[in-house]
Tab-separated table of C-alpha atoms in Angstrom:
chain	number	residue	atom	x	y	z
A	1	MET	CA	-7.488	-178.308	88.428
A	2	SER	CA	-8.218	-182.741	86.824
A	3	GLN	CA	-5.128	-184.215	85.040
A	4	HIS	CA	-5.590	-188.042	82.836
A	5	ASP	CA	-3.485	-190.230	81.115
A	6	LEU	CA	-3.796	-190.413	77.773
A	7	VAL	CA	-2.785	-192.781	75.265
A	8	CYS	CA	-4.149	-192.974	71.606
A	9	THR	CA	-2.117	-193.381	67.378
A	10	VAL	CA	-2.335	-190.612	65.712
A	11	ASN	CA	-1.406	-191.067	61.814
A	12	GLY	CA	0.216	-194.348	63.394
A	13	LYS	CA	1.439	-192.597	65.891
A	14	ARG	CA	1.373	-193.585	69.790
A	15	ARG	CA	1.007	-190.985	71.510
A	16	SER	CA	0.723	-190.659	74.930
A	17	ALA	CA	0.394	-187.066	77.269
A	18	ARG	CA	-1.030	-186.022	80.522
A	19	VAL	CA	-4.181	-183.948	79.461
A	20	ALA	CA	-6.427	-181.731	81.801
A	21	ALA	CA	-9.710	-182.965	81.999
A	22	ARG	CA	-11.103	-179.458	80.225
A	23	THR	CA	-8.880	-180.377	76.418
A	24	THR	CA	-10.393	-180.632	73.648
A	25	LEU	CA	-9.123	-183.441	71.779
A	26	VAL	CA	-8.584	-180.240	68.604
A	27	ASP	CA	-6.796	-178.562	71.320
A	28	PHE	CA	-5.098	-181.751	72.888
A	29	LEU	CA	-3.856	-182.310	68.649
A	30	ARG	CA	-2.662	-178.206	67.583
A	31	ASP	CA	-1.297	-177.688	71.009
A	32	GLU	CA	0.076	-179.871	72.142
A	33	LEU	CA	1.013	-182.223	69.490
A	34	ARG	CA	1.797	-179.471	66.656
A	35	LEU	CA	-0.585	-180.732	64.911
A	36	THR	CA	-2.149	-177.720	63.028
A	37	GLY	CA	-3.180	-179.295	59.885
A	38	THR	CA	-6.392	-179.190	61.887
A	39	HIS	CA	-8.135	-176.757	62.015
A	40	VAL	CA	-10.358	-174.745	65.272
A	41	GLY	CA	-14.162	-172.748	63.995
A	42	CYS	CA	-16.699	-171.891	65.884
A	43	GLU	CA	-15.600	-174.462	68.845
A	44	HIS	CA	-18.999	-175.597	69.470
A	45	GLY	CA	-19.669	-177.919	67.224
A	46	VAL	CA	-21.257	-176.051	63.878
A	47	CYS	CA	-18.653	-175.637	61.476
A	48	GLY	CA	-16.899	-179.276	60.433
A	49	ALA	CA	-13.288	-177.728	60.858
A	50	CYS	CA	-11.850	-179.544	63.345
A	51	SER	CA	-13.100	-183.082	62.097
A	52	VAL	CA	-10.980	-185.796	61.799
A	53	LEU	CA	-11.199	-190.519	62.320
A	54	LEU	CA	-11.867	-191.698	65.645
A	55	ASP	CA	-12.021	-195.363	65.045
A	56	GLY	CA	-11.982	-194.495	61.044
A	57	ALA	CA	-16.155	-192.447	61.983
A	58	PRO	CA	-15.395	-188.488	60.867
A	59	VAL	CA	-15.612	-186.855	63.891
A	60	ARG	CA	-15.961	-183.469	66.314
A	61	ALA	CA	-12.699	-182.600	67.757
A	62	CYS	CA	-14.231	-178.887	69.579
A	63	LEU	CA	-17.143	-181.693	70.471
A	64	LEU	CA	-14.767	-184.173	71.706
A	65	LEU	CA	-12.257	-184.216	75.507
A	66	ALA	CA	-8.805	-184.990	74.524
A	67	VAL	CA	-9.137	-187.482	77.678
A	68	GLN	CA	-12.385	-189.401	75.816
A	69	ALA	CA	-9.850	-190.116	73.295
A	70	ASP	CA	-7.649	-192.460	74.808
A	71	GLY	CA	-6.820	-196.400	74.057
A	72	ALA	CA	-8.539	-194.288	70.260
A	73	ASP	CA	-6.332	-194.705	66.424
A	74	ILE	CA	-7.736	-190.816	65.628
A	75	VAL	CA	-6.521	-189.595	61.869
A	76	THR	CA	-5.554	-185.466	60.887
A	77	VAL	CA	-5.664	-184.044	58.015
A	78	GLU	CA	-1.871	-184.610	57.655
A	79	GLY	CA	-2.547	-188.472	58.158
A	80	LEU	CA	-3.946	-188.001	54.811
A	81	ALA	CA	-0.693	-187.882	52.691
A	82	PRO	CA	1.513	-191.036	51.422
A	83	ASP	CA	4.655	-188.511	52.353
A	84	ALA	CA	5.752	-185.587	53.883
A	85	GLU	CA	6.037	-183.916	50.781
A	86	GLY	CA	2.946	-185.460	48.124
A	87	LEU	CA	-0.827	-185.380	48.324
A	88	SER	CA	-3.113	-188.043	48.388
A	89	VAL	CA	-6.059	-188.534	45.112
A	90	LEU	CA	-8.498	-186.547	46.778
A	91	GLN	CA	-6.036	-183.914	47.833
A	92	ASP	CA	-4.385	-183.465	44.349
A	93	SER	CA	-8.122	-183.364	44.013
A	94	PHE	CA	-9.435	-180.529	45.400
A	95	TRP	CA	-5.976	-178.710	44.248
A	96	GLU	CA	-6.589	-179.340	40.376
A	97	LEU	CA	-10.652	-178.908	40.674
A	98	HIS	CA	-9.363	-174.785	42.809
A	99	ALA	CA	-11.616	-177.287	46.139
A	100	LEU	CA	-10.369	-174.761	47.895
A	101	GLN	CA	-9.855	-170.536	48.083
A	102	CYS	CA	-8.849	-169.578	51.655
A	103	GLY	CA	-8.299	-173.187	53.349
A	104	TYR	CA	-9.313	-172.763	56.524
A	105	CYS	CA	-13.054	-175.245	56.280
A	106	THR	CA	-10.163	-177.267	53.429
A	107	PRO	CA	-9.317	-180.194	56.297
A	108	GLY	CA	-12.179	-180.478	57.692
A	109	MET	CA	-14.318	-181.055	54.463
A	110	LEU	CA	-10.866	-183.903	53.102
A	111	ILE	CA	-11.754	-185.823	56.615
A	112	ALA	CA	-15.560	-185.806	55.011
A	113	ALA	CA	-15.084	-186.651	52.050
A	114	GLN	CA	-11.966	-189.207	52.744
A	115	ALA	CA	-14.747	-190.940	56.002
A	116	LEU	CA	-17.356	-191.301	52.059
A	117	LEU	CA	-14.408	-192.527	49.738
A	118	ASN	CA	-13.731	-194.892	52.656
A	119	ALA	CA	-16.725	-197.016	53.117
A	120	ASN	CA	-18.333	-195.647	48.904
A	121	ARG	CA	-16.002	-195.642	46.331
A	122	ALA	CA	-19.029	-194.497	43.693
A	123	PRO	CA	-20.785	-191.467	46.162
A	124	THR	CA	-23.234	-190.098	43.548
A	125	GLU	CA	-23.347	-185.944	44.337
A	126	HIS	CA	-26.090	-186.751	46.922
A	127	ASP	CA	-23.620	-188.684	48.320
A	128	ILE	CA	-20.865	-185.993	48.486
A	129	ARG	CA	-23.511	-183.361	49.591
A	130	ASP	CA	-24.491	-185.488	52.736
A	131	ALA	CA	-20.745	-185.887	54.111
A	132	ILE	CA	-19.999	-182.383	54.261
A	133	GLY	CA	-23.228	-181.439	55.002
A	134	GLY	CA	-22.206	-181.231	58.602
A	135	ASN	CA	-19.145	-178.744	56.648
A	136	LEU	CA	-19.041	-175.192	56.180
A	137	CYS	CA	-17.356	-173.542	53.315
A	138	ARG	CA	-18.115	-169.555	53.051
A	139	CYS	CA	-15.906	-168.539	49.976
A	140	THR	CA	-16.367	-171.680	47.498
A	141	GLY	CA	-20.002	-172.344	47.775
A	142	TYR	CA	-19.410	-175.695	47.809
A	143	LYS	CA	-19.414	-176.540	43.794
A	144	GLN	CA	-16.288	-177.161	43.866
A	145	ILE	CA	-15.596	-179.288	46.246
A	146	VAL	CA	-18.414	-181.660	45.635
A	147	ASP	CA	-16.759	-181.327	41.553
A	148	ALA	CA	-13.352	-182.842	43.372
A	149	ILE	CA	-14.451	-185.259	45.757
A	150	ALA	CA	-16.099	-186.784	43.000
A	151	LEU	CA	-13.394	-186.450	40.229
A	152	ALA	CA	-11.255	-188.821	42.848
A	153	ALA	CA	-14.321	-191.141	43.177
A	154	GLU	CA	-13.750	-191.986	39.747
A	155	ARG	CA	-9.522	-191.889	40.400
A	156	LEU	CA	-9.148	-194.051	43.444
A	157	ARG	CA	-11.945	-196.651	40.844
A	158	GLY	CA	-10.370	-196.953	37.887
A	159	ALA	CA	-6.770	-197.334	40.443
A	160	ASN	CA	-8.574	-200.594	41.913
A	161	LEU	CA	-9.604	-201.675	38.539
A	162	PRO	CA	-7.866	-205.189	37.844
A	163	GLN	CA	-5.242	-205.242	34.907
A	164	ARG	CA	-6.422	-205.707	31.337
A	165	GLY	CA	-5.444	-210.024	31.158
A	166	SER	CA	-5.057	-209.836	34.461
A	167	ASP	CA	-8.320	-211.200	35.806
A	168	ALA	CA	-8.397	-213.534	33.426
A	169	GLY	CA	-9.743	-217.225	35.570
B	1	MET	CA	-14.507	-170.541	74.177
B	2	LYS	CA	-12.915	-173.140	76.098
B	3	PRO	CA	-15.177	-174.838	79.067
B	4	VAL	CA	-14.713	-174.273	82.673
B	5	ASP	CA	-12.436	-176.457	84.600
B	6	PHE	CA	-14.046	-180.278	86.006
B	7	ASP	CA	-13.012	-183.463	87.119
B	8	TYR	CA	-13.338	-186.156	85.135
B	9	GLU	CA	-14.169	-190.436	85.489
B	10	ARG	CA	-14.952	-193.004	84.241
B	11	PRO	CA	-17.205	-195.233	85.879
B	12	VAL	CA	-17.167	-199.002	85.206
B	13	SER	CA	-20.555	-200.013	85.390
B	14	VAL	CA	-24.088	-198.684	85.803
B	15	ASP	CA	-23.702	-199.207	89.863
B	16	ALA	CA	-20.964	-196.992	89.907
B	17	LEU	CA	-22.258	-194.539	87.758
B	18	CYS	CA	-25.352	-193.823	90.158
B	19	ARG	CA	-22.902	-193.698	93.376
B	20	ARG	CA	-20.940	-191.743	91.654
B	21	LEU	CA	-23.675	-189.539	90.699
B	22	ALA	CA	-25.950	-189.695	94.488
B	23	GLU	CA	-22.167	-188.906	96.354
B	24	ALA	CA	-21.674	-185.930	94.224
B	25	ARG	CA	-25.204	-184.618	93.595
B	26	GLU	CA	-26.388	-181.619	91.276
B	27	ASP	CA	-22.590	-181.208	90.690
B	28	ALA	CA	-22.358	-184.100	87.986
B	29	LYS	CA	-22.837	-184.216	85.359
B	30	ILE	CA	-23.131	-187.405	82.436
B	31	ILE	CA	-20.899	-187.190	79.746
B	32	ALA	CA	-21.696	-189.445	76.819
B	33	GLY	CA	-21.606	-188.522	72.876
B	34	GLY	CA	-20.856	-184.988	74.398
B	35	GLN	CA	-22.627	-183.474	70.939
B	36	THR	CA	-24.866	-180.827	73.716
B	37	LEU	CA	-23.263	-180.626	76.078
B	38	VAL	CA	-19.888	-180.232	74.886
B	39	PRO	CA	-21.564	-177.323	73.514
B	40	LEU	CA	-22.945	-175.968	76.728
B	41	LEU	CA	-19.407	-176.462	78.257
B	42	ALA	CA	-17.587	-174.384	75.635
B	43	MET	CA	-20.480	-170.951	76.363
B	44	ARG	CA	-20.148	-172.064	79.271
B	45	LEU	CA	-23.712	-172.055	80.001
B	46	ALA	CA	-23.338	-175.202	81.899
B	47	ARG	CA	-20.084	-175.445	85.035
B	48	PRO	CA	-20.641	-179.286	86.060
B	49	ALA	CA	-17.902	-179.842	88.805
B	50	LEU	CA	-17.226	-182.876	87.754
B	51	LEU	CA	-18.370	-185.243	84.357
B	52	LEU	CA	-19.091	-189.118	84.922
B	53	ASP	CA	-17.919	-190.757	81.027
B	54	ILE	CA	-20.587	-193.508	80.421
B	55	ASN	CA	-18.842	-194.203	77.428
B	56	ARG	CA	-17.138	-197.278	78.219
B	57	ILE	CA	-19.985	-198.201	79.913
B	58	ALA	CA	-20.728	-201.976	77.912
B	59	ALA	CA	-23.929	-202.426	79.404
B	60	LEU	CA	-25.128	-198.611	78.289
B	61	ASP	CA	-24.939	-199.664	74.991
B	62	GLY	CA	-26.414	-202.096	72.454
B	63	ILE	CA	-29.874	-202.628	70.411
B	64	ALA	CA	-31.854	-205.080	70.994
B	65	ALA	CA	-35.790	-206.512	69.499
B	66	GLY	CA	-38.232	-207.785	72.935
B	67	ASP	CA	-42.138	-208.831	72.668
B	68	GLY	CA	-43.812	-205.769	71.969
B	69	PHE	CA	-41.153	-203.357	72.235
B	70	VAL	CA	-37.822	-202.354	70.917
B	71	ALA	CA	-34.858	-201.432	74.049
B	72	ILE	CA	-31.632	-198.496	73.224
B	73	ARG	CA	-29.353	-198.784	75.762
B	74	ALA	CA	-28.496	-194.927	75.957
B	75	CYS	CA	-25.226	-194.811	74.999
B	76	THR	CA	-25.942	-196.605	72.258
B	77	ARG	CA	-24.633	-193.715	69.086
B	78	GLN	CA	-27.359	-193.052	67.458
B	79	ALA	CA	-25.313	-193.869	64.033
B	80	ALA	CA	-25.660	-197.307	65.326
B	81	ALA	CA	-29.139	-197.192	65.625
B	82	LEU	CA	-29.225	-195.666	61.869
B	83	ALA	CA	-27.687	-198.370	60.921
B	84	HIS	CA	-29.541	-201.216	62.926
B	85	GLU	CA	-31.645	-203.408	61.590
B	86	THR	CA	-34.174	-203.964	64.296
B	87	VAL	CA	-34.363	-200.122	64.704
B	88	ARG	CA	-35.397	-199.615	60.452
B	89	SER	CA	-37.501	-202.974	60.590
B	90	ARG	CA	-39.163	-202.493	63.846
B	91	ALA	CA	-38.884	-198.405	64.829
B	92	LYS	CA	-39.271	-197.354	61.263
B	93	LEU	CA	-40.675	-193.662	62.635
B	94	LEU	CA	-36.926	-194.088	64.589
B	95	ALA	CA	-34.741	-194.707	61.608
B	96	LYS	CA	-36.250	-191.722	59.855
B	97	ALA	CA	-36.286	-188.393	62.440
B	98	LEU	CA	-32.362	-189.886	63.046
B	99	LYS	CA	-31.235	-189.585	59.219
B	100	HIS	CA	-32.827	-185.490	60.319
B	101	VAL	CA	-30.198	-185.618	64.109
B	102	GLY	CA	-27.593	-183.352	63.267
B	103	HIS	CA	-25.162	-185.159	59.779
B	104	GLY	CA	-22.413	-187.857	59.875
B	105	GLN	CA	-19.924	-186.062	62.200
B	106	THR	CA	-21.841	-185.829	65.011
B	107	ARG	CA	-24.708	-189.035	64.575
B	108	ASN	CA	-21.424	-190.543	65.096
B	109	ARG	CA	-20.553	-189.186	68.987
B	110	GLY	CA	-24.205	-188.510	69.604
B	111	THR	CA	-25.906	-190.523	71.768
B	112	ILE	CA	-30.380	-192.296	71.757
B	113	GLY	CA	-29.721	-191.462	75.509
B	114	GLY	CA	-27.768	-188.190	75.642
B	115	SER	CA	-30.275	-186.840	73.240
B	116	ILE	CA	-33.613	-187.145	75.271
B	117	ALA	CA	-32.089	-186.859	78.319
B	118	ASN	CA	-30.753	-183.622	77.161
B	119	ALA	CA	-34.834	-182.935	75.658
B	120	ASP	CA	-33.912	-178.947	73.123
B	121	PRO	CA	-37.159	-179.058	72.304
B	122	ALA	CA	-35.762	-178.805	69.038
B	123	ALA	CA	-34.651	-182.574	68.743
B	124	GLU	CA	-35.945	-185.145	66.689
B	125	ILE	CA	-35.508	-188.399	68.352
B	126	GLY	CA	-37.467	-187.631	71.421
B	127	LEU	CA	-40.465	-186.295	69.150
B	128	ALA	CA	-40.061	-189.452	67.564
B	129	ALA	CA	-40.353	-191.422	71.122
B	130	LEU	CA	-42.435	-189.672	71.628
B	131	ALA	CA	-45.338	-190.187	68.861
B	132	LEU	CA	-44.635	-193.930	70.140
B	133	ASP	CA	-44.916	-193.908	73.819
B	134	ALA	CA	-41.660	-194.813	74.756
B	135	ALA	CA	-40.805	-196.155	77.780
B	136	LEU	CA	-37.106	-194.568	80.150
B	137	GLY	CA	-35.864	-196.285	81.978
B	138	VAL	CA	-33.522	-194.769	84.821
B	139	ARG	CA	-31.526	-195.715	87.584
B	140	SER	CA	-30.463	-195.283	90.733
B	141	VAL	CA	-28.573	-195.955	94.315
B	142	ARG	CA	-32.287	-195.175	95.047
B	143	GLY	CA	-33.795	-197.692	93.183
B	144	GLU	CA	-35.612	-198.114	88.998
B	145	ARG	CA	-37.870	-196.523	88.006
B	146	THR	CA	-39.263	-196.463	84.356
B	147	ILE	CA	-41.160	-193.341	83.043
B	148	ALA	CA	-43.410	-192.267	80.036
B	149	ILE	CA	-41.854	-189.905	77.619
B	150	ARG	CA	-45.735	-188.266	78.240
B	151	ASP	CA	-44.019	-187.555	81.548
B	152	PHE	CA	-40.766	-187.110	80.785
B	153	PHE	CA	-40.654	-183.329	79.479
B	154	ARG	CA	-40.565	-180.361	82.032
B	155	GLY	CA	-39.068	-178.384	79.754
B	156	ALA	CA	-35.965	-176.970	77.003
B	157	MET	CA	-33.314	-178.498	78.829
B	158	GLU	CA	-35.015	-179.854	81.693
B	159	THR	CA	-36.937	-183.760	81.961
B	160	ALA	CA	-37.609	-185.663	85.226
B	161	LEU	CA	-33.902	-187.141	85.850
B	162	ALA	CA	-33.224	-186.385	89.076
B	163	PRO	CA	-30.451	-185.021	89.812
B	164	ASP	CA	-28.956	-188.642	90.553
B	165	GLU	CA	-30.416	-190.194	88.802
B	166	CYS	CA	-29.130	-191.472	85.050
B	167	LEU	CA	-31.394	-193.034	81.944
B	168	VAL	CA	-30.245	-196.071	80.639
B	169	GLU	CA	-32.916	-197.449	78.391
B	170	MET	CA	-35.820	-196.725	76.393
B	171	ARG	CA	-38.311	-198.659	75.233
B	172	LEU	CA	-39.798	-198.135	72.018
B	173	PRO	CA	-43.301	-200.312	71.940
B	174	VAL	CA	-43.751	-201.985	68.769
B	175	TRP	CA	-47.495	-201.720	66.393
B	176	ARG	CA	-48.747	-205.271	66.470
B	177	ASP	CA	-51.158	-203.592	63.881
B	178	ASN	CA	-50.922	-205.732	60.383
B	179	ALA	CA	-51.076	-201.615	58.543
B	180	VAL	CA	-48.714	-199.908	59.841
B	181	GLY	CA	-47.196	-196.199	58.175
B	182	THR	CA	-44.974	-193.982	59.870
B	183	GLY	CA	-44.354	-190.294	58.859
B	184	PHE	CA	-41.335	-187.973	59.841
B	185	HIS	CA	-41.465	-183.704	58.246
B	186	GLU	CA	-38.891	-181.109	58.996
B	187	MET	CA	-37.948	-177.719	58.610
B	188	SER	CA	-34.705	-175.853	58.446
B	189	VAL	CA	-31.998	-173.319	57.275
B	190	ARG	CA	-29.796	-176.381	55.832
B	191	HIS	CA	-30.608	-179.698	56.823
B	192	SER	CA	-29.551	-180.800	59.686
B	193	ASP	CA	-29.884	-177.478	60.917
B	194	PHE	CA	-31.501	-176.423	64.603
B	195	ALA	CA	-35.529	-178.163	63.454
B	196	LEU	CA	-38.000	-173.991	63.195
B	197	ALA	CA	-40.476	-177.248	63.335
B	198	ALA	CA	-40.852	-181.126	63.174
B	199	ALA	CA	-43.641	-183.305	62.711
B	200	ALA	CA	-43.550	-187.258	63.481
B	201	VAL	CA	-46.313	-188.918	62.989
B	202	GLN	CA	-47.289	-193.353	63.043
B	203	LEU	CA	-50.917	-194.642	62.159
B	204	ALA	CA	-52.293	-197.879	61.690
B	205	LEU	CA	-55.574	-198.726	58.890
B	206	ASP	CA	-56.916	-201.455	59.305
B	207	ALA	CA	-58.104	-203.775	56.578
B	208	GLY	CA	-60.827	-201.543	54.967
B	209	GLY	CA	-58.087	-198.789	54.917
B	210	VAL	CA	-59.842	-196.587	57.888
B	211	CYS	CA	-57.803	-195.318	60.740
B	212	ARG	CA	-57.185	-197.066	64.050
B	213	ARG	CA	-54.970	-195.609	65.733
B	214	ILE	CA	-53.184	-192.453	64.289
B	215	ALA	CA	-49.967	-190.958	67.244
B	216	ILE	CA	-49.359	-187.248	65.058
B	217	SER	CA	-45.619	-185.291	67.910
B	218	ILE	CA	-44.657	-181.790	66.819
B	219	GLY	CA	-41.588	-180.112	67.471
B	220	GLY	CA	-39.788	-177.066	67.504
B	221	ALA	CA	-43.419	-175.088	68.257
B	222	ALA	CA	-42.603	-175.255	72.305
B	223	ALA	CA	-39.844	-175.750	74.883
B	224	THR	CA	-41.449	-179.500	74.454
B	225	PRO	CA	-42.253	-181.928	72.283
B	226	LEU	CA	-45.717	-182.198	71.384
B	227	ARG	CA	-48.627	-184.065	70.829
B	228	MET	CA	-51.058	-183.443	69.515
B	229	ALA	CA	-53.905	-185.385	70.418
B	230	GLU	CA	-57.069	-183.171	69.226
B	231	ALA	CA	-55.427	-183.550	65.658
B	232	GLU	CA	-55.501	-187.854	66.621
B	233	LYS	CA	-59.019	-188.119	67.779
B	234	ARG	CA	-60.159	-185.839	64.167
B	235	LEU	CA	-58.705	-188.506	62.190
B	236	VAL	CA	-59.492	-192.036	64.045
B	237	GLY	CA	-62.238	-193.385	62.595
B	238	THR	CA	-62.410	-192.027	58.560
B	239	ARG	CA	-60.413	-193.367	55.864
B	240	LEU	CA	-58.036	-190.465	56.323
B	241	GLU	CA	-58.900	-188.280	52.528
B	242	GLU	CA	-57.065	-185.488	52.092
B	243	ARG	CA	-60.479	-183.103	54.126
B	244	ASP	CA	-59.587	-184.740	57.289
B	245	ILE	CA	-56.296	-184.472	56.980
B	246	ALA	CA	-56.772	-180.471	56.188
B	247	ASP	CA	-58.442	-180.103	59.376
B	248	ALA	CA	-56.530	-182.599	61.542
B	249	GLY	CA	-53.473	-179.384	60.386
B	250	ALA	CA	-56.062	-177.287	61.005
B	251	LEU	CA	-56.286	-178.797	64.741
B	252	VAL	CA	-52.678	-178.504	65.211
B	253	ARG	CA	-52.269	-174.864	63.891
B	254	ASP	CA	-55.074	-174.331	66.650
B	255	ALA	CA	-52.861	-176.454	69.475
B	256	ILE	CA	-49.820	-174.479	68.953
B	257	ALA	CA	-48.223	-171.025	69.851
B	258	PRO	CA	-44.562	-171.380	69.010
B	259	LEU	CA	-41.824	-168.446	69.638
B	260	PRO	CA	-40.482	-166.742	67.707
B	261	ASP	CA	-36.077	-166.354	67.061
B	262	PRO	CA	-34.355	-164.829	64.822
B	263	HIS	CA	-34.991	-167.799	61.574
B	264	ALA	CA	-39.200	-167.684	61.807
B	265	SER	CA	-41.718	-165.404	63.509
B	266	ALA	CA	-44.361	-166.854	65.370
B	267	LEU	CA	-46.659	-167.260	62.925
B	268	TYR	CA	-44.203	-168.834	60.009
B	269	ARG	CA	-43.749	-172.168	62.368
B	270	ARG	CA	-47.794	-172.494	63.563
B	271	ARG	CA	-48.354	-172.761	59.945
B	272	VAL	CA	-45.596	-175.007	58.705
B	273	ALA	CA	-45.918	-177.111	61.505
B	274	ALA	CA	-49.355	-177.428	60.453
B	275	SER	CA	-48.257	-177.989	56.948
B	276	LEU	CA	-45.189	-180.675	57.506
B	277	ALA	CA	-47.726	-182.130	59.704
B	278	GLU	CA	-50.156	-181.957	57.138
B	279	ARG	CA	-46.713	-183.841	55.109
B	280	ALA	CA	-46.009	-186.557	57.723
B	281	ILE	CA	-49.578	-187.601	57.526
B	282	ALA	CA	-50.299	-188.291	53.811
B	283	GLU	CA	-46.451	-190.334	54.074
B	284	ALA	CA	-47.574	-192.674	56.199
B	285	ARG	CA	-51.201	-193.875	55.457
B	286	ASP	CA	-49.451	-193.513	51.918
B	287	GLU	CA	-46.670	-196.077	53.812
B	288	ALA	CA	-49.407	-197.647	55.700
B	289	ARG	CA	-51.834	-198.460	52.382
B	290	ALA	CA	-48.873	-199.678	50.866
B	291	ALA	CA	-47.684	-202.168	53.869
């Protein structure tokens, strides 16, 4: 069994480990680092439940070997919230608009949506649907998820507006 | 499922990669983006003893515009190619095809060369490359060679690559004609799913609006993407009126014999492929007329 050293950053923390070549990134995150927020669904790249940000880009953690993430900066769903108690604007929007039922797809949806919002502050409904096109949800019918992402985008745009009077000059 | 155990190495150069491929012979498999290979590993349909990871070989990444061609290195990410100005302006058919390749999350990892080398019958990149008469640059310890894409696909997931060879580059000829148009249409159960059928078309019109050249390829309808020689012949020299395009569609329908699968019957696939070809031809015609 070939074992490999791995050093990466996960949610801002430097992590080092020794992994078997065949260990996928999602199994490493869940089983070694105990970050079980990232879910494993299909294990072959279809469902999107295991999505994480790899150097800022959303990818399937089940289609990446952990050893391939050596040197990478990874953000999982645990890294989205500002602190252990709070929710991010996006997570709060999901909560407010009932954008989850069983919750299995939610971590992947949040990662895909966060990647969209990081790149596009004013996404159209088409942009939103395209961004979560690789994530399956069997409960909601997607409507509330799309609405929640749109709400988060709106709130985040508002948060970035300059204060009245402070932008003169 | 989990993959069976394997060894893993990260060659630092194409030379080192070729040496390891030659030593390992058929026990080794190259891993690039992993978007085709890792599912095969997980389902244990592939059981290589050794994976050779080419993701950090800088010489295998990048896009360059040459005189009359666009060269895309094998390990270039699909997302990077889709965003690249040279691809958008000089290889527009590939850019159109790339929008249908998986979705954002898989395009962020999946590579141009990986899609070609894995030769999935429904893959869009190979389909566009076939219409464009791509030339594939291949290396091994025995030297370099170029394989025309027409000779590359041998069957579903089977190619002309020898076990000790690696794909290093795809060259797409750029047509010099003034009025060039492209069309790409695909039918799948949901956007980003595997294509039940897909059509890629590139054509050139002369100053009088007559079709000088046309390339039509159909994917998802056989074990490999196919060029539609009869339909192409029917359209060269015409003004691509609706009647001409309908005739070409009928020739496409006659030229393919797709297999049924749980999503679509053989008859449905044939009819859809013909319709998609007609739409792609019309799209390419309108684009060329506006050029």
